Coordinates of C-alpha atoms in Angstrom, one line a residue:
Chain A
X1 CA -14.9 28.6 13.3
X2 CA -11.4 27.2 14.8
X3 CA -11.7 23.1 14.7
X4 CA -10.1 22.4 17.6
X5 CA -10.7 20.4 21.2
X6 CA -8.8 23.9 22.5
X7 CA -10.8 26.1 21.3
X8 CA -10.5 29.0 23.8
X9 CA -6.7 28.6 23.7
X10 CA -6.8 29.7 20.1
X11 CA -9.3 32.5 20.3
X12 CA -7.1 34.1 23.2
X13 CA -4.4 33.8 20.8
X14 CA -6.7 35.5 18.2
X15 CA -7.6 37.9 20.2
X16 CA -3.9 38.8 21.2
X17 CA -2.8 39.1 17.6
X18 CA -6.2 41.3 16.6
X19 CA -4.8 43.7 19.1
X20 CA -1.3 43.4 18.1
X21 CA -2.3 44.2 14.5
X22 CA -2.9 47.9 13.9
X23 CA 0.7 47.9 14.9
X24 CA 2.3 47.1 11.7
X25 CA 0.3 48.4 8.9
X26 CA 1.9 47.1 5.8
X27 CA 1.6 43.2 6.7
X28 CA 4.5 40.9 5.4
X29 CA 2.8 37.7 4.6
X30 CA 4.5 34.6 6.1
X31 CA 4.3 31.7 2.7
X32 CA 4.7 28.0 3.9
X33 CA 6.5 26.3 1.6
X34 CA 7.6 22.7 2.4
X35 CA 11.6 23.1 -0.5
X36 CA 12.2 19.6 -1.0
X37 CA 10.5 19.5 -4.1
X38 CA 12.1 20.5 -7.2
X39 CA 11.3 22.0 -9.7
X40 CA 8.1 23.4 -7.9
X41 CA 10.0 24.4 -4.6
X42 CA 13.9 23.4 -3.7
X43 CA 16.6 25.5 -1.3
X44 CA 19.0 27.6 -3.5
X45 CA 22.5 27.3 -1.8
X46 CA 22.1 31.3 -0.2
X47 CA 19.1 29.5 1.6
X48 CA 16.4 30.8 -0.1
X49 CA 13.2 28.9 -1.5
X50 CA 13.5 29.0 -5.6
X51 CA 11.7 27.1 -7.8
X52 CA 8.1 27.5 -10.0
X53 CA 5.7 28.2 -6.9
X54 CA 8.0 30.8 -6.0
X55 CA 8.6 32.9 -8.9
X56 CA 4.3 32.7 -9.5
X57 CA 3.9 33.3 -6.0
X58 CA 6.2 36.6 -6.3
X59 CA 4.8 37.5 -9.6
X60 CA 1.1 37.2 -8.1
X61 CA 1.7 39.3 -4.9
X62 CA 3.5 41.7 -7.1
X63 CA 0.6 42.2 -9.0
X64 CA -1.7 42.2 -5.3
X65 CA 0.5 44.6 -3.5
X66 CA 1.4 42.1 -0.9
X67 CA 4.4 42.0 1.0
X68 CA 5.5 38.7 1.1
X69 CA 8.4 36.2 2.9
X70 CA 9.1 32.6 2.2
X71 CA 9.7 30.0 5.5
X72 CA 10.8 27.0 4.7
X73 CA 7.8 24.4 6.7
X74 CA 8.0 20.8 6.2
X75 CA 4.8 19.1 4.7
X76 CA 3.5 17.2 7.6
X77 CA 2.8 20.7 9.5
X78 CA 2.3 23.0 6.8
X79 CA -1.6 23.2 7.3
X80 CA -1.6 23.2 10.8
X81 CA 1.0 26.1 10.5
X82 CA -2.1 28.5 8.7
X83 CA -4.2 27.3 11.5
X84 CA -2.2 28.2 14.5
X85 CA -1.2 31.9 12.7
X86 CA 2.3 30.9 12.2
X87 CA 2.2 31.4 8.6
X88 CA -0.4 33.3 6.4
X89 CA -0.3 31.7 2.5
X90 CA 0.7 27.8 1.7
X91 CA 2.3 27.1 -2.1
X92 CA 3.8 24.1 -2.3
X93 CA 2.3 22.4 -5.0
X94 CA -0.9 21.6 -3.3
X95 CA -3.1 19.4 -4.7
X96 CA -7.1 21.1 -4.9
X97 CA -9.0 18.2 -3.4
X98 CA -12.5 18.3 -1.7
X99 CA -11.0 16.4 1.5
X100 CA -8.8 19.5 1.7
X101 CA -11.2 22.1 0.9
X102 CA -13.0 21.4 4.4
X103 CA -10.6 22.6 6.1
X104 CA -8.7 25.0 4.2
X105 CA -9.1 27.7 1.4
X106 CA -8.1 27.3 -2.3
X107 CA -7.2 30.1 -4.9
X108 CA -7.9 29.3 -8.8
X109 CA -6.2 26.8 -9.7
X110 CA -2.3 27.6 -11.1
X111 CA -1.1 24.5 -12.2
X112 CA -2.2 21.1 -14.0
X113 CA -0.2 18.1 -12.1
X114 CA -0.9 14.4 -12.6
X115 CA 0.2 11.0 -10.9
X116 CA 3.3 9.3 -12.3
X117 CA 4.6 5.8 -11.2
X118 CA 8.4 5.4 -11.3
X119 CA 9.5 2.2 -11.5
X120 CA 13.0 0.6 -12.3
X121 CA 13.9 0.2 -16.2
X122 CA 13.6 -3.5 -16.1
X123 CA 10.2 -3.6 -14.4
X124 CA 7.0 -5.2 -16.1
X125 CA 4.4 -3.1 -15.0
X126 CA 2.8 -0.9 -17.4
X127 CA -0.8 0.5 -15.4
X128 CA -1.5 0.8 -11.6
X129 CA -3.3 -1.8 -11.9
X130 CA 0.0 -3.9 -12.3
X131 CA 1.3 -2.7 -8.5
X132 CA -1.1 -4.6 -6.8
X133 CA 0.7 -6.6 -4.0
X134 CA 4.0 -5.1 -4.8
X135 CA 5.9 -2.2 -2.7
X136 CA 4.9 1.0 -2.9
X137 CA 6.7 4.2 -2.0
X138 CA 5.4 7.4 -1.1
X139 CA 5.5 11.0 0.3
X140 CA 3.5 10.8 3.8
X141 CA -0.1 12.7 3.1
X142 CA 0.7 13.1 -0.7
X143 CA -2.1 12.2 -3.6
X144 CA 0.4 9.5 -4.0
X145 CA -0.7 8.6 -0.6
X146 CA -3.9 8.4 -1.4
X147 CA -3.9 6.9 -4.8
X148 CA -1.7 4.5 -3.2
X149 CA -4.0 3.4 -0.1
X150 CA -6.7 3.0 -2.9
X151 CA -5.2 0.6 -4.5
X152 CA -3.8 -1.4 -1.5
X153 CA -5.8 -0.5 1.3
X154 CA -5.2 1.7 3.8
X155 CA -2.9 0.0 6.5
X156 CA -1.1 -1.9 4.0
X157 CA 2.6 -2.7 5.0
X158 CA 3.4 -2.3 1.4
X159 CA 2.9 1.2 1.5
X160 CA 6.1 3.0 2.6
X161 CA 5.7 6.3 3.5
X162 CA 8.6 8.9 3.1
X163 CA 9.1 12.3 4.4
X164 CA 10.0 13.8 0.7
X165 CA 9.3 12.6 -2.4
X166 CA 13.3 12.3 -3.8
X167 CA 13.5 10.1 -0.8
X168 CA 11.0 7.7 -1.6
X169 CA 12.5 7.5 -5.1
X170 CA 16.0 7.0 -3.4
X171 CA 14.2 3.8 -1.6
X172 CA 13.2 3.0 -5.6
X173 CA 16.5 2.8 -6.5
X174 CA 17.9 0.8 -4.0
X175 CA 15.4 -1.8 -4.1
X176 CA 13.6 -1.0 -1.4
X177 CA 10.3 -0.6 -3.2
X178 CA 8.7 -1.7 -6.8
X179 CA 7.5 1.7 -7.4
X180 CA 6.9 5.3 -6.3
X181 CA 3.8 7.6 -6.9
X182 CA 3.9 11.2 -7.1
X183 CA 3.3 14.3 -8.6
X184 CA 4.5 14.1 -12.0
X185 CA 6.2 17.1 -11.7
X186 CA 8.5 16.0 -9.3
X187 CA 9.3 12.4 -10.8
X188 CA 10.2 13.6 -14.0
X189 CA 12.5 16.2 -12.6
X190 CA 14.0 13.5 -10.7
X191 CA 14.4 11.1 -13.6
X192 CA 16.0 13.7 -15.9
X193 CA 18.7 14.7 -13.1
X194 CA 19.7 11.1 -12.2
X195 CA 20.3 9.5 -15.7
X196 CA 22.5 6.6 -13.8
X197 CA 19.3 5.9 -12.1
X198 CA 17.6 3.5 -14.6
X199 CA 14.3 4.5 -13.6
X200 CA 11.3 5.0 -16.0
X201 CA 7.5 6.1 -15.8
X202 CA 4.9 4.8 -15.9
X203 CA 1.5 7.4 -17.2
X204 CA -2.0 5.6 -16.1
X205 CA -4.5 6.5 -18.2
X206 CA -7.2 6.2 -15.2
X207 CA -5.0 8.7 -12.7
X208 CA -7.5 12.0 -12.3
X209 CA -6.4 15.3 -13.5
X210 CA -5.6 17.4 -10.1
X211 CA -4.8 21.5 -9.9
X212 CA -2.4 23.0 -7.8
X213 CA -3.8 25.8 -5.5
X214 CA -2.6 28.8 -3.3
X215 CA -4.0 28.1 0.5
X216 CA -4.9 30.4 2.7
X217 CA -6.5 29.8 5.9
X218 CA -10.6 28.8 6.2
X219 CA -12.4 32.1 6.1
X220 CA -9.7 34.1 5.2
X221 CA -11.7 35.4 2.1
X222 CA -10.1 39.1 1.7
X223 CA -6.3 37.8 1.3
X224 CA -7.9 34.7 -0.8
X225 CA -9.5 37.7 -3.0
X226 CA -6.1 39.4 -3.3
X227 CA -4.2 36.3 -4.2
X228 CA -6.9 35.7 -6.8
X229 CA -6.9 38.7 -8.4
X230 CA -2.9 38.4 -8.8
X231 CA -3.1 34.8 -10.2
X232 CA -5.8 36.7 -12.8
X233 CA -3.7 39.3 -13.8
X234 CA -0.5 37.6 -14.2
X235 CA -1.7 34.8 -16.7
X236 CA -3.5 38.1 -18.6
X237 CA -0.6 39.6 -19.2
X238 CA 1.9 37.0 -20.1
X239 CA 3.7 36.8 -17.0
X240 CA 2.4 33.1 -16.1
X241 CA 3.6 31.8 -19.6
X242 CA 6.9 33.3 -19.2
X243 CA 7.3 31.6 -15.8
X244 CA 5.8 28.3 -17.3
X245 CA 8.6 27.8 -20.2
X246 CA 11.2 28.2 -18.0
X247 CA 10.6 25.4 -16.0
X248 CA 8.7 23.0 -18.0
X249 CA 9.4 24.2 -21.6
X250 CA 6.6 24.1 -24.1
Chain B
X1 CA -21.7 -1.3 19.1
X2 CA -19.4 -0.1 17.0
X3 CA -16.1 2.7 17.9
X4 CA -18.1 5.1 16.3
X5 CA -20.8 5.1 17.9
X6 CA -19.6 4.2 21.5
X7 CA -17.0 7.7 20.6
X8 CA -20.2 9.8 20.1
X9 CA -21.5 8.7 23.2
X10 CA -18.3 9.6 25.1
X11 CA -18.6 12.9 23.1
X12 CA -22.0 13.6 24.2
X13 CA -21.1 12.9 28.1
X14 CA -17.6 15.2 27.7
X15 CA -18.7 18.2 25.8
X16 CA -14.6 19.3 26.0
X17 CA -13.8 16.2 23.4
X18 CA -16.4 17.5 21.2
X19 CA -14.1 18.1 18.4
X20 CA -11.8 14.9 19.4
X21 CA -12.1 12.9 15.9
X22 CA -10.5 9.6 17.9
X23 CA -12.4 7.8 14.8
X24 CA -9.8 8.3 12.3
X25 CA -7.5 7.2 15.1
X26 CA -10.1 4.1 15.1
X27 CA -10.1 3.6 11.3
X28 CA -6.3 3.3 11.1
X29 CA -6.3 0.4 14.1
X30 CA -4.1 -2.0 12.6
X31 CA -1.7 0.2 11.6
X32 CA -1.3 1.6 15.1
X33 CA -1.4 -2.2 16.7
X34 CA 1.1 -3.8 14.1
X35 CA 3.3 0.5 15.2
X36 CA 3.2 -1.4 19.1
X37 CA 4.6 -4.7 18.1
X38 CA 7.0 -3.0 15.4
X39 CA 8.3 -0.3 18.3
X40 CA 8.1 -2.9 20.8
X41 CA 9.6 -5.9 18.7
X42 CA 12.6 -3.5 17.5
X43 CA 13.4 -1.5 21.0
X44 CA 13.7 -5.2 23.1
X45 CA 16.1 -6.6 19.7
X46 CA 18.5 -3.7 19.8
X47 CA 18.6 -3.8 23.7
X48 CA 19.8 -7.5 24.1
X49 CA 22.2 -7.2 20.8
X50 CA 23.2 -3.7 22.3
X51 CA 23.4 -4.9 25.6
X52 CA 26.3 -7.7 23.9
X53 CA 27.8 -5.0 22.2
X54 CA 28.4 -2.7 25.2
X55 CA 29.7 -5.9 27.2
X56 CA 32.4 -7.0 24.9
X57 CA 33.3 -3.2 23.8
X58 CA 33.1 -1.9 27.4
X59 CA 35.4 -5.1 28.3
X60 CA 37.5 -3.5 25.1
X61 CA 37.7 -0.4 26.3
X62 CA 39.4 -0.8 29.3
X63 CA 41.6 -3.8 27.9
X64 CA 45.5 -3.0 29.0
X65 CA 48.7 -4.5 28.7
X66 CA 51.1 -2.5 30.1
X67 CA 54.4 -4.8 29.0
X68 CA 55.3 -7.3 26.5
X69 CA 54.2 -8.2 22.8
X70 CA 50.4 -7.7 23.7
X71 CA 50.9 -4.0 24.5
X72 CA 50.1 -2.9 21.0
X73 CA 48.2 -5.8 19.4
X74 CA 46.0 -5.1 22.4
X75 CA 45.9 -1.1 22.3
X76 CA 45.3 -0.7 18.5
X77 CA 42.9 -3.7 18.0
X78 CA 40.6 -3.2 20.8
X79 CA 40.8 -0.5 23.0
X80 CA 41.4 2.3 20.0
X81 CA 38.5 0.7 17.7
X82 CA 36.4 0.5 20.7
X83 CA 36.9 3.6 21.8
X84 CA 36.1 4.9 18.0
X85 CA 33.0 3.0 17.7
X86 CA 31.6 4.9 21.2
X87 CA 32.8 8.7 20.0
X88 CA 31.3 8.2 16.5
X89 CA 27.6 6.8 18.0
X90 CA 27.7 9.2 20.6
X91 CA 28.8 12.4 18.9
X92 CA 25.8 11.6 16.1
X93 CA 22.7 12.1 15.6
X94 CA 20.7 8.9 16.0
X95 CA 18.5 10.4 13.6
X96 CA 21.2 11.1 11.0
X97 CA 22.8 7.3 12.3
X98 CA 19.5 5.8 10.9
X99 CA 19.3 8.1 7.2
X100 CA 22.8 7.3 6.9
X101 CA 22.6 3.3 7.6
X102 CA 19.5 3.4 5.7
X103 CA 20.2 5.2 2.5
X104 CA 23.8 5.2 2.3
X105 CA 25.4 2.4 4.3
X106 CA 22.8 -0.8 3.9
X107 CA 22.1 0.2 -0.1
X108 CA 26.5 0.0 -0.4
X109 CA 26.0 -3.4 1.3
X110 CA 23.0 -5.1 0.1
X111 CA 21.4 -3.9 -3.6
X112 CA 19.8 -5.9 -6.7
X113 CA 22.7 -5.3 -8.9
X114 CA 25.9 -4.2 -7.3
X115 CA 25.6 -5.2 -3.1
X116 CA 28.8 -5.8 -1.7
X117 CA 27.7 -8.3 0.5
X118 CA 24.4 -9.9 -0.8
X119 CA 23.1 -9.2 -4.5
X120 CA 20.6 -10.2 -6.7
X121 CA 17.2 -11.8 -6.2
X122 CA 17.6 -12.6 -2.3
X123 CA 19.2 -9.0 -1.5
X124 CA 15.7 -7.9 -3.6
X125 CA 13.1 -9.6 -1.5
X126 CA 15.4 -8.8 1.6
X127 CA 15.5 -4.9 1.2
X128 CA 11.7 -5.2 0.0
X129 CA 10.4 -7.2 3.1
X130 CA 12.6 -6.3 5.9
X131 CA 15.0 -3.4 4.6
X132 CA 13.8 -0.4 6.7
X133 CA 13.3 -3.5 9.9
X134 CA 17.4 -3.8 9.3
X135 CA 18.9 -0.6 9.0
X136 CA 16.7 1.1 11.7
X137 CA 17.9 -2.2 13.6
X138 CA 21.4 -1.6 13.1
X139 CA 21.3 1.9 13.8
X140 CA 19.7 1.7 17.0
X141 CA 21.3 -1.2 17.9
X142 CA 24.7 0.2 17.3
X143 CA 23.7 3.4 19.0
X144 CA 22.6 1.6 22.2
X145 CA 25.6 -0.4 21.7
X146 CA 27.9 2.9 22.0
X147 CA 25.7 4.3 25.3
X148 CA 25.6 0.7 26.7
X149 CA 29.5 0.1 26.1
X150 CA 29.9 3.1 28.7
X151 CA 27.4 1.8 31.1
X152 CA 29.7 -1.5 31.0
X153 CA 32.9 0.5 31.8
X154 CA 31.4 2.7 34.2
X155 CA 30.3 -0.5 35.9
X156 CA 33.9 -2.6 35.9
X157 CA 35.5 0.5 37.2
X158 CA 33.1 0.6 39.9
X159 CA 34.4 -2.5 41.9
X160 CA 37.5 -2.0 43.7
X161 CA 40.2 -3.0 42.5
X162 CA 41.0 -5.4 45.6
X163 CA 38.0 -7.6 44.3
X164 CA 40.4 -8.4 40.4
X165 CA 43.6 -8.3 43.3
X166 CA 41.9 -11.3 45.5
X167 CA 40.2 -13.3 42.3
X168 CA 43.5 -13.1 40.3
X169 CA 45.4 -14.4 43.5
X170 CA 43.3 -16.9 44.1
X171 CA 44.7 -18.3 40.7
X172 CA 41.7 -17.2 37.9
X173 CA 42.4 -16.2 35.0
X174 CA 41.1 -12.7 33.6
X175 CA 38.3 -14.0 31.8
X176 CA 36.9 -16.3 35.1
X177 CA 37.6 -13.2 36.8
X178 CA 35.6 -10.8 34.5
X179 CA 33.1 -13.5 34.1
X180 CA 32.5 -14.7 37.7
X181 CA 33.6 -11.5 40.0
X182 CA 33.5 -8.4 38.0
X183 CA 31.2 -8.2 35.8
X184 CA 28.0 -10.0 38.3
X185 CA 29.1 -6.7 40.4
X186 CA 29.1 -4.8 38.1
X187 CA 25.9 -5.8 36.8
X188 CA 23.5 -4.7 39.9
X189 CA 25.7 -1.2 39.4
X190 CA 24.2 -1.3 35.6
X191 CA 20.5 -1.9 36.3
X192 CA 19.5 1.3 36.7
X193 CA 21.6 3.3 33.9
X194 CA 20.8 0.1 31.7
X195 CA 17.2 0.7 32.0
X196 CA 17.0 4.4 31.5
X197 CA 18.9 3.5 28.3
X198 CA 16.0 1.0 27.1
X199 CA 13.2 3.8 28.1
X200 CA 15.8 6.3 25.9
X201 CA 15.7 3.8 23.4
X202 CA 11.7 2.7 22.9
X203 CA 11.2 6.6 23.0
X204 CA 14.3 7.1 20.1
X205 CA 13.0 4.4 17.9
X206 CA 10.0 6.5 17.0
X207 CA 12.7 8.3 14.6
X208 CA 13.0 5.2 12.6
X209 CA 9.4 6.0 10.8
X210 CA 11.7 8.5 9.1
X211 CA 13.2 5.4 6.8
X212 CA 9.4 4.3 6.3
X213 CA 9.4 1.4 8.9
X214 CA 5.9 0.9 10.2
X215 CA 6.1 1.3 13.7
X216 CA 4.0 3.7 16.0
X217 CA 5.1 7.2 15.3
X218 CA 4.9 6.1 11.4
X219 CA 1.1 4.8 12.2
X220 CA 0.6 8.6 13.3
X221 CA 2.6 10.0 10.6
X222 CA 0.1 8.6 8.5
X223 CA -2.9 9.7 10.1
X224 CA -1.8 12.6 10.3
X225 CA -0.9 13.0 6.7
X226 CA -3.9 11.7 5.7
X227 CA -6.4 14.3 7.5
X228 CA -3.8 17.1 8.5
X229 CA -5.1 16.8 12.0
X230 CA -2.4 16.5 15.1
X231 CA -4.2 15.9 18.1
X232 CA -6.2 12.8 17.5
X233 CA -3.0 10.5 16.6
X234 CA 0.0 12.0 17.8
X235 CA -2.1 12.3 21.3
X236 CA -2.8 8.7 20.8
X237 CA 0.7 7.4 20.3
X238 CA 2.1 9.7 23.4
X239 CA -0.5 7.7 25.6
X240 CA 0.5 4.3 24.4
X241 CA 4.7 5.3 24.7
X242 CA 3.8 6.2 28.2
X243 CA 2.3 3.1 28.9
X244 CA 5.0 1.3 27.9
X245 CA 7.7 3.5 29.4
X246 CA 6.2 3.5 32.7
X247 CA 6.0 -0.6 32.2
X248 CA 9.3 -0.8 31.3
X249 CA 10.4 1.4 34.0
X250 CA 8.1 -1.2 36.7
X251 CA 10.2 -4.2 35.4
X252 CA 13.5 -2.1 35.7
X253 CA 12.8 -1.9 39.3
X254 CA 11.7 -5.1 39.9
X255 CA 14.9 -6.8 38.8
X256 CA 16.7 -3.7 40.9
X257 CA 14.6 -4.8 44.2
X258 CA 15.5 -8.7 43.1
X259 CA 18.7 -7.9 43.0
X260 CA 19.3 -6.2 46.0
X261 CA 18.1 -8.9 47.6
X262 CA 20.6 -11.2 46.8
X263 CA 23.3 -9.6 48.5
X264 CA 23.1 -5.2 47.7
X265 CA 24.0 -3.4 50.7
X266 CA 21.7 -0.4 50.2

């Protein structure tokens, strides 16, 4: 069921597009994908979303027979956008938590991420632990978010919350902050492509392991079924390995 | 009795807010009551300095010598930057005025190793405690500035030109002049324009939260980020900026009433 105060506004919408549907019968899916988030999802200069998310996301509906399109959504709407029909599939290095499962659908999981702290080269700290009462900056509604609102409480003013994770690491380097948490992913992409930076990071032993996800919206079981099945078959037959070097090596 | 409970309650009586999750609204309290004083506290700053900036710059603006040695000292040094200043704030983008001041400009000026103006341990705890405070500051003050510098001139051109003609032959000097016939008229001519400019600007200043400054749309950002649900706090912060806007708006025409009485016409 639809969560929200409206909810007779929605179902009329519902109902409108349930009646629109037998009109196109080979459905392009609409893919949020918030590309300001390299490698995982960036804008290539033709204006098209590249990255890792993409090329598993192409390779899985390949493999599903789904027609697909990529619309560039930025993160603080991107799960309202699957609730309001604007868009049909989320990738864009989601992190699988149970907060997030309430209200939304996962797919197996396609990618092992962790936390990373960034901190300048001269700094002392070595754990989280050590960021206690310093500056912290992060992406708004991010695992860094979280992790960091653990630590520091949850209206801390020392949390400073970006729209984009390069940003917040921009504030690091100008000495805005002390440090930045975020998926590891990200941060180490950003630290390899700004060697002037002087940045280094910081692995805590204590930060969980977390798994990317495909989202669909709650209830949408048949297109979480497809996406499934894809994600199955390309790490069967190779295709998910191939996909993996490229962007992270190993 | 706690929020929670007492939100149940009101849940219970108004079936339609059923699904209303004001408690996460509730949870987040401080951040949305230090997001007033932040949105407050920066709006009223870059008004005043703004409203400086649009007097002396409006004054600029229209600053003419039409013979002798101050004809292009006069033209190149003040009306020319001043009329620079006002295309450049007014053909941007507050929004990419503040990204700008914030991550280019203010990092060029003040950093820990290499700020041109301040560097090193002060420039540190500066940018750390009150760096987003400043550069969303100076942006919208400097914006404001540009809008208000045209409310100035709009104002000075207002008052016939017999009323500089009488003062000036009555043997003041420009500046008594500006300062004791023109720019008191002006003034009442201002209010109005002035104080759509300070609602403009309290609304504006929600785009700061973009730099990370805690003020209300950044307590909302937050809650929002935190439970990907849009109705509870961005609901929240358009009641409390109505509030305010419709205060502001009562004071604005409380000084206009004041002022008419001392002398408007209308």
């Amino acid at each position: 069921m639809l969560r929200t105060p409206f909810r007779f506004l929605t179902t009329a919408l519902l109902a409108g597009m349930m009646l629109n549907a037998p009109a196109h019968a080979a459905k392009t899916y609409q893919v949020a994908t918030d590309a300001a988030y390299a490698p995982f999802e960036s804008l290539n200069e033709k204006k098209e979303a590249v990255g890792f998310d993409m090329d598993i996301m192409k390779a899985v509906a390949a493999k599903a027979g789904l027609q697909i399109k990529f619309v560039n959504t930025p993160w603080e709407g991107i799960f309202a956008s699957l609730n309001n029909g604007d868009r049909d599939i989320v990738i864009s290095a989601v992190t699988i938590t149970p907060e997030r499962k309430q209200s939304m659908d996962f797919s197996e999981p396609y990618f092992e991420a962790k936390q990373l702290i960034a901190v300048g080269q001269s700094s002392k700290a070595t754990k989280l632990a050590d960021l206690k009462g310093k500056k912290i900056g992060v992406q708004t509604g991010t695992t860094g978010d979280e992790v960091a609102q653990k630590l520091l409480g949850k209206t801390s003013p020392n949390i400073k919350r970006f729209e984009s994770t390069p940003l917040a690491i921009q504030e690091l380097q100008s000495g805005g902050v002390d440090a930045v948490i975020a998926d590891n992913g990200v941060v180490v992409n950003y630290v390899s492509n700004n060697a002037k930076a002087k940045l280094k990071t910081i692995d805590d032993a204590t930060f969980a392991k977390e798994y990317y996800g495909i989202v669909v919206k709650k209830g949408n079981k048949a297109l979480l079924e497809q996406i499934n099945k894809g994600l199955a078959a390309i790490k069967a037959d190779g295709t998910y390995d191939k996909i993996y070097k490229q962007y992270f090596g190993k | 009795m706690d929020f929670n409970q007492f939100w149940q309650h009101v849940q219970q009586a108004v079936p339609l807010l059923d699904n209303f999750q004001l408690q996460m609204v509730w949870e987040y309290r401080e951040l949305f009551i230090d997001g007033i004083q932040m949105t407050l506290g920066i709006t009223l700053i870059a008004v005043v300095l703004g409203t400086l900036i649009g007097l002396f710059a409006g004054m600029a603006r229209l600053a003419d010598v039409k013979h002798g040695p101050w004809k292009y000292p006069v033209r190149f040094l003040l009306r020319w930057p001043a009329t620079a200043y006002v295309t450049f704030f007014r053909g941007t983008p507050l929004f990419v005025q503040i990204l700008l001041t914030h991550f280019a400009v203010m990092p060029l000026l003040v950093h820990p190793d290499h700020g041109l103006i301040l560097s090193g341990e002060l420039a540190s705890t500066l940018r750390q405690d009150y760096g987003a405070f400043l550069s969303g500051l100076v942006a919208l003050t400097l914006n404001a500035g540009a809008y208000i510098t045209e409310i100035f001139r709009a104002g000075i051109q207002s008052i016939a030109k017999g009323q500089f003609e009488a003062a000036r032959s009555l043997g003041m000097t420009y500046g008594q002049t500006m300062r004791f016939i023109i720019v008191p008229q002006a003034f009442r001519r201002m209010l109005p324009p002035l104080g759509n400019e300070a609602i403009m600007l309290l609304k504006d200043s929600s785009l700061v939260s973009a730099i990370g400054l805690g003020e209300l749309a950044y307590a909302a950002r937050t809650v929002a980020g935190a439970y990907s649900r849009y109705w509870e706090p961005y609901l929240t912060i358009s009641f409390i900026y109505l509030i305010m806007t419709l205060v502001l708006a009562a004071g604005v025409n409380h000084l206009e009433k004041r002022y008419q009485q001392s002398g408007g016409i209308h």
